[in-house]
Amino acid sequence: AQSVSQHNHHVILSEAASLELGCNYSYGGTVNLFWYVQYPGQHLQLLLKYFSGDPLVKGIKGFEAEFIKSKFSFNLRKPSVQWSDTAEYFCAVRTGFQKLVFGTGTRLLVSP
Amino acid sequence: EAGVAQSPRYKIIEKRQSVAFWCNPISGHATLYWYQQILGQGPKLLIQFQNNGVVDDSQLPKDRFSAERLKGVDSTLKIQPAKLEDSAVYLCASSLELDRGKEEQYFGPGTRLTVT
């Protein structure tokens, strides 16, 4: 069965700091990769996704993620975080018609 | 465009009682999902419907959980009887149609269930 690991459970940054959240998955075949975000009091929403092609994908609000197949990783990055990026971030993986499997999430707190 | 609607938003019940959650997906979305999110964990799929047929219910505890999607639109998820470990947020999501795992899922606000 697929599994997704997010090693950072809580991250605290100051505004303008750079962000990188780790995500590793266990499946060795073709995968579809997602990052979802949940802002305080809001619904889970899609931040970005990767299916194929350029392994560097760009999402909303200046976020990007890089798919590294050899490392089974799909890390999320942002060069300069803002206070409004405070949220919980979930990495998720899906293979074909299999269920979407989420990681445990990373809570990001950005201090002004 | 209206999003995924869920009700109630909060529910507190005692163990062994029953509870039901309701979901109205985005209009035109053929696929509907119910997830359970326990505190400190990511969402876990309970059941997935394509129109009114079940695609995947492998992680649904069928001895106590049931779900239906009549007429391929609204859906209800029921727990009977509830256990303490059922305390969680129950999320409903919908997507246009199955597309080899590429479809974007749109999530509702969730129902926070507390079982005492």
Tab-separated table of C-alpha atoms in Angstrom:
chain	number	residue	atom	x	y	z
A	1	ALA	CA	0.000	0.000	0.000
A	2	GLN	CA	1.083	3.526	-0.682
A	3	SER	CA	2.298	5.703	2.137
A	4	VAL	CA	3.237	9.359	2.343
A	5	SER	CA	5.664	10.821	4.865
A	6	GLN	CA	5.863	14.412	5.924
A	7	HIS	CA	8.714	14.603	8.372
A	8	ASN	CA	8.168	18.157	9.586
A	9	HIS	CA	5.068	18.256	11.757
A	10	HIS	CA	5.485	21.840	12.914
A	11	VAL	CA	7.506	24.605	11.300
A	12	ILE	CA	7.909	28.128	12.615
A	13	LEU	CA	9.395	30.812	10.382
A	14	SER	CA	9.720	34.554	10.342
A	15	GLU	CA	8.308	36.528	7.462
A	16	ALA	CA	10.596	36.621	4.401
A	17	ALA	CA	12.298	33.363	5.377
A	18	SER	CA	12.491	30.613	2.803
A	19	LEU	CA	10.329	27.517	3.158
A	20	GLU	CA	10.856	23.915	2.221
A	21	LEU	CA	8.490	21.190	3.375
A	22	GLY	CA	9.484	17.611	2.792
A	23	CYS	CA	7.272	14.912	1.275
A	24	ASN	CA	8.293	11.345	0.487
A	25	TYR	CA	6.118	8.566	-0.861
A	26	SER	CA	6.539	4.826	-1.059
A	27	TYR	CA	5.154	3.807	-4.461
A	28	GLY	CA	7.662	3.028	-7.206
A	29	GLY	CA	5.439	3.349	-10.269
A	30	THR	CA	3.747	6.251	-11.983
A	31	VAL	CA	2.286	8.676	-9.453
A	32	ASN	CA	0.166	11.791	-9.417
A	33	LEU	CA	1.330	14.183	-6.715
A	34	PHE	CA	-0.523	16.953	-4.936
A	35	TRP	CA	-0.037	19.559	-2.256
A	36	TYR	CA	-3.151	20.754	-0.453
A	37	VAL	CA	-3.353	23.631	2.001
A	38	GLN	CA	-5.803	24.414	4.768
A	39	TYR	CA	-5.790	27.998	6.004
A	40	PRO	CA	-7.240	28.616	9.473
A	41	GLY	CA	-11.006	28.258	9.360
A	42	GLN	CA	-11.064	27.380	5.670
A	43	HIS	CA	-11.510	24.298	3.496
A	44	LEU	CA	-8.741	22.132	2.191
A	45	GLN	CA	-7.748	23.482	-1.210
A	46	LEU	CA	-5.349	22.465	-3.931
A	47	LEU	CA	-2.040	24.305	-3.951
A	48	LEU	CA	-0.365	22.541	-6.857
A	49	LYS	CA	-0.150	19.197	-8.634
A	50	TYR	CA	2.240	17.135	-10.747
A	51	PHE	CA	1.269	14.493	-13.282
A	52	SER	CA	4.117	14.398	-15.805
A	53	GLY	CA	6.573	16.579	-17.708
A	54	ASP	CA	8.606	19.338	-16.108
A	55	PRO	CA	9.378	18.125	-12.576
A	56	LEU	CA	9.297	21.679	-11.242
A	57	VAL	CA	5.698	22.758	-10.896
A	58	LYS	CA	4.368	26.113	-9.872
A	59	GLY	CA	1.211	26.616	-7.879
A	60	ILE	CA	-0.792	29.438	-6.423
A	61	LYS	CA	0.569	32.160	-4.152
A	62	GLY	CA	4.205	31.726	-5.212
A	63	PHE	CA	4.552	28.104	-4.141
A	64	GLU	CA	6.430	25.544	-6.190
A	65	ALA	CA	7.332	21.892	-5.797
A	66	GLU	CA	9.954	19.667	-7.315
A	67	PHE	CA	9.397	16.031	-8.183
A	68	ILE	CA	12.573	13.969	-7.778
A	69	LYS	CA	11.757	10.453	-8.919
A	70	SER	CA	15.004	8.909	-7.704
A	71	LYS	CA	14.323	10.165	-4.196
A	72	PHE	CA	10.561	9.491	-4.218
A	73	SER	CA	10.152	13.089	-3.105
A	74	PHE	CA	7.896	16.032	-3.884
A	75	ASN	CA	9.065	18.874	-1.669
A	76	LEU	CA	7.180	22.141	-1.427
A	77	ARG	CA	9.081	25.415	-1.535
A	78	LYS	CA	8.520	29.135	-1.314
A	79	PRO	CA	11.379	31.646	-1.466
A	80	SER	CA	9.859	34.161	0.936
A	81	VAL	CA	6.932	33.353	3.221
A	82	GLN	CA	4.318	35.778	4.425
A	83	TRP	CA	2.225	35.822	7.565
A	84	SER	CA	-0.752	34.812	5.416
A	85	ASP	CA	0.974	31.517	4.589
A	86	THR	CA	0.252	30.300	8.105
A	87	ALA	CA	-1.682	27.104	7.460
A	88	GLU	CA	-1.506	23.334	7.468
A	89	TYR	CA	0.021	21.750	4.372
A	90	PHE	CA	-0.722	18.219	3.172
A	91	CYS	CA	1.134	16.219	0.586
A	92	ALA	CA	-0.939	13.588	-1.231
A	93	VAL	CA	-0.221	10.833	-3.731
A	94	ARG	CA	-2.409	8.904	-6.105
A	95	THR	CA	-1.604	6.116	-8.526
A	96	GLY	CA	-4.040	5.544	-11.372
A	97	PHE	CA	-7.498	4.896	-10.032
A	98	GLN	CA	-6.262	4.161	-6.521
A	99	LYS	CA	-7.352	6.287	-3.604
A	100	LEU	CA	-5.690	9.593	-2.795
A	101	VAL	CA	-3.343	9.025	0.145
A	102	PHE	CA	-2.482	11.993	2.354
A	103	GLY	CA	0.496	12.605	4.582
A	104	THR	CA	0.010	13.634	8.202
A	105	GLY	CA	0.404	17.312	7.418
A	106	THR	CA	2.786	20.093	8.424
A	107	ARG	CA	1.593	23.039	10.469
A	108	LEU	CA	3.365	26.204	9.390
A	109	LEU	CA	3.361	29.270	11.581
A	110	VAL	CA	4.790	32.442	10.115
A	111	SER	CA	5.491	35.159	12.624
A	112	PRO	CA	5.301	38.765	11.455
B	1	GLU	CA	-19.845	28.671	-8.186
B	2	ALA	CA	-21.105	27.222	-4.921
B	3	GLY	CA	-18.707	24.907	-3.145
B	4	VAL	CA	-19.259	21.594	-1.421
B	5	ALA	CA	-21.792	21.972	1.364
B	6	GLN	CA	-21.830	19.898	4.511
B	7	SER	CA	-24.023	19.791	7.578
B	8	PRO	CA	-23.981	19.873	10.464
B	9	ARG	CA	-20.690	21.651	11.103
B	10	TYR	CA	-20.374	20.304	14.626
B	11	LYS	CA	-21.912	17.357	16.432
B	12	ILE	CA	-21.445	16.017	19.926
B	13	ILE	CA	-22.921	12.622	20.784
B	14	GLU	CA	-22.451	9.934	23.390
B	15	LYS	CA	-20.911	6.607	22.514
B	16	ARG	CA	-23.359	4.034	21.185
B	17	GLN	CA	-25.577	6.764	19.735
B	18	SER	CA	-26.053	7.184	16.008
B	19	VAL	CA	-25.239	10.188	13.847
B	20	ALA	CA	-25.640	11.200	10.225
B	21	PHE	CA	-23.794	13.698	8.076
B	22	TRP	CA	-25.010	15.257	4.867
B	23	CYS	CA	-23.072	16.428	1.820
B	24	ASN	CA	-24.118	18.337	-1.271
B	25	PRO	CA	-21.359	18.297	-3.905
B	26	ILE	CA	-20.601	20.931	-6.493
B	27	SER	CA	-23.224	20.858	-9.223
B	28	GLY	CA	-22.246	18.530	-12.043
B	29	HIS	CA	-19.568	16.676	-10.101
B	30	ALA	CA	-19.994	12.970	-10.700
B	31	THR	CA	-17.542	11.750	-8.093
B	32	LEU	CA	-18.058	12.168	-4.357
B	33	TYR	CA	-15.717	11.213	-1.542
B	34	TRP	CA	-16.049	10.903	2.227
B	35	TYR	CA	-12.881	11.245	4.287
B	36	GLN	CA	-12.196	10.852	7.993
B	37	GLN	CA	-9.551	13.125	9.490
B	38	ILE	CA	-8.479	12.254	13.003
B	39	LEU	CA	-6.624	14.952	14.928
B	40	GLY	CA	-2.959	15.012	13.945
B	41	GLN	CA	-3.452	12.888	10.851
B	42	GLY	CA	-4.181	13.482	7.194
B	43	PRO	CA	-7.574	12.742	5.670
B	44	LYS	CA	-8.285	9.055	5.078
B	45	LEU	CA	-10.717	7.976	2.375
B	46	LEU	CA	-13.755	6.136	3.695
B	47	ILE	CA	-15.805	5.783	0.538
B	48	GLN	CA	-15.856	7.033	-3.032
B	49	PHE	CA	-18.925	7.220	-5.270
B	50	GLN	CA	-19.049	7.614	-9.028
B	51	ASN	CA	-22.573	8.918	-9.638
B	52	ASN	CA	-24.572	6.656	-7.293
B	53	GLY	CA	-22.283	3.637	-7.498
B	54	VAL	CA	-19.539	2.786	-5.001
B	55	VAL	CA	-16.016	2.835	-6.466
B	56	ASP	CA	-14.010	2.202	-3.298
B	57	ASP	CA	-15.185	1.472	0.232
B	58	SER	CA	-12.246	-0.651	1.313
B	59	GLN	CA	-11.507	1.523	4.356
B	60	LEU	CA	-15.104	1.966	5.506
B	61	PRO	CA	-15.806	0.133	8.808
B	62	LYS	CA	-18.926	-1.488	7.446
B	63	ASP	CA	-20.070	-2.884	10.781
B	64	ARG	CA	-20.914	0.631	11.935
B	65	PHE	CA	-20.523	3.037	9.013
B	66	SER	CA	-22.797	3.296	6.024
B	67	ALA	CA	-23.116	5.763	3.179
B	68	GLU	CA	-25.448	6.319	0.311
B	69	ARG	CA	-25.722	8.644	-2.624
B	70	LEU	CA	-29.228	8.533	-3.888
B	71	LYS	CA	-29.868	9.927	-7.364
B	72	GLY	CA	-26.156	10.558	-7.770
B	73	VAL	CA	-26.190	13.961	-6.088
B	74	ASP	CA	-26.410	14.410	-2.290
B	75	SER	CA	-24.866	11.887	0.038
B	76	THR	CA	-25.257	10.876	3.663
B	77	LEU	CA	-22.756	9.146	5.897
B	78	LYS	CA	-24.059	7.384	8.996
B	79	ILE	CA	-22.376	5.957	12.056
B	80	GLN	CA	-24.334	3.521	14.194
B	81	PRO	CA	-23.332	2.953	16.944
B	82	ALA	CA	-20.585	5.515	17.470
B	83	LYS	CA	-17.399	4.745	19.359
B	84	LEU	CA	-14.997	7.106	21.079
B	85	GLU	CA	-12.423	6.558	18.318
B	86	ASP	CA	-14.867	7.927	15.736
B	87	SER	CA	-14.173	11.443	17.022
B	88	ALA	CA	-12.805	13.195	13.958
B	89	VAL	CA	-13.588	15.668	11.209
B	90	TYR	CA	-15.587	14.112	8.398
B	91	LEU	CA	-14.814	15.716	5.074
B	92	CYS	CA	-16.796	15.481	1.901
B	93	ALA	CA	-15.171	16.195	-1.452
B	94	SER	CA	-16.280	16.087	-5.040
B	95	SER	CA	-14.673	16.087	-8.471
B	96	LEU	CA	-15.892	16.295	-12.032
B	97	GLU	CA	-15.132	12.736	-13.034
B	98	LEU	CA	-12.492	10.091	-12.697
B	99	ASP	CA	-9.477	10.959	-14.822
B	100	ARG	CA	-6.831	8.375	-14.002
B	101	GLY	CA	-6.193	9.959	-10.638
B	102	LYS	CA	-5.612	13.438	-11.992
B	103	GLU	CA	-8.927	14.949	-11.077
B	104	GLU	CA	-8.899	17.841	-8.601
B	105	GLN	CA	-10.959	17.213	-5.520
B	106	TYR	CA	-12.892	20.091	-3.969
B	107	PHE	CA	-13.433	19.820	-0.250
B	108	GLY	CA	-16.255	20.954	1.971
B	109	PRO	CA	-15.815	22.557	5.403
B	110	GLY	CA	-16.190	19.265	7.241
B	111	THR	CA	-18.247	18.092	10.197
B	112	ARG	CA	-16.414	17.911	13.499
B	113	LEU	CA	-17.734	14.944	15.481
B	114	THR	CA	-17.019	14.509	19.158
B	115	VAL	CA	-18.033	11.241	20.775
B	116	THR	CA	-18.112	11.318	24.594
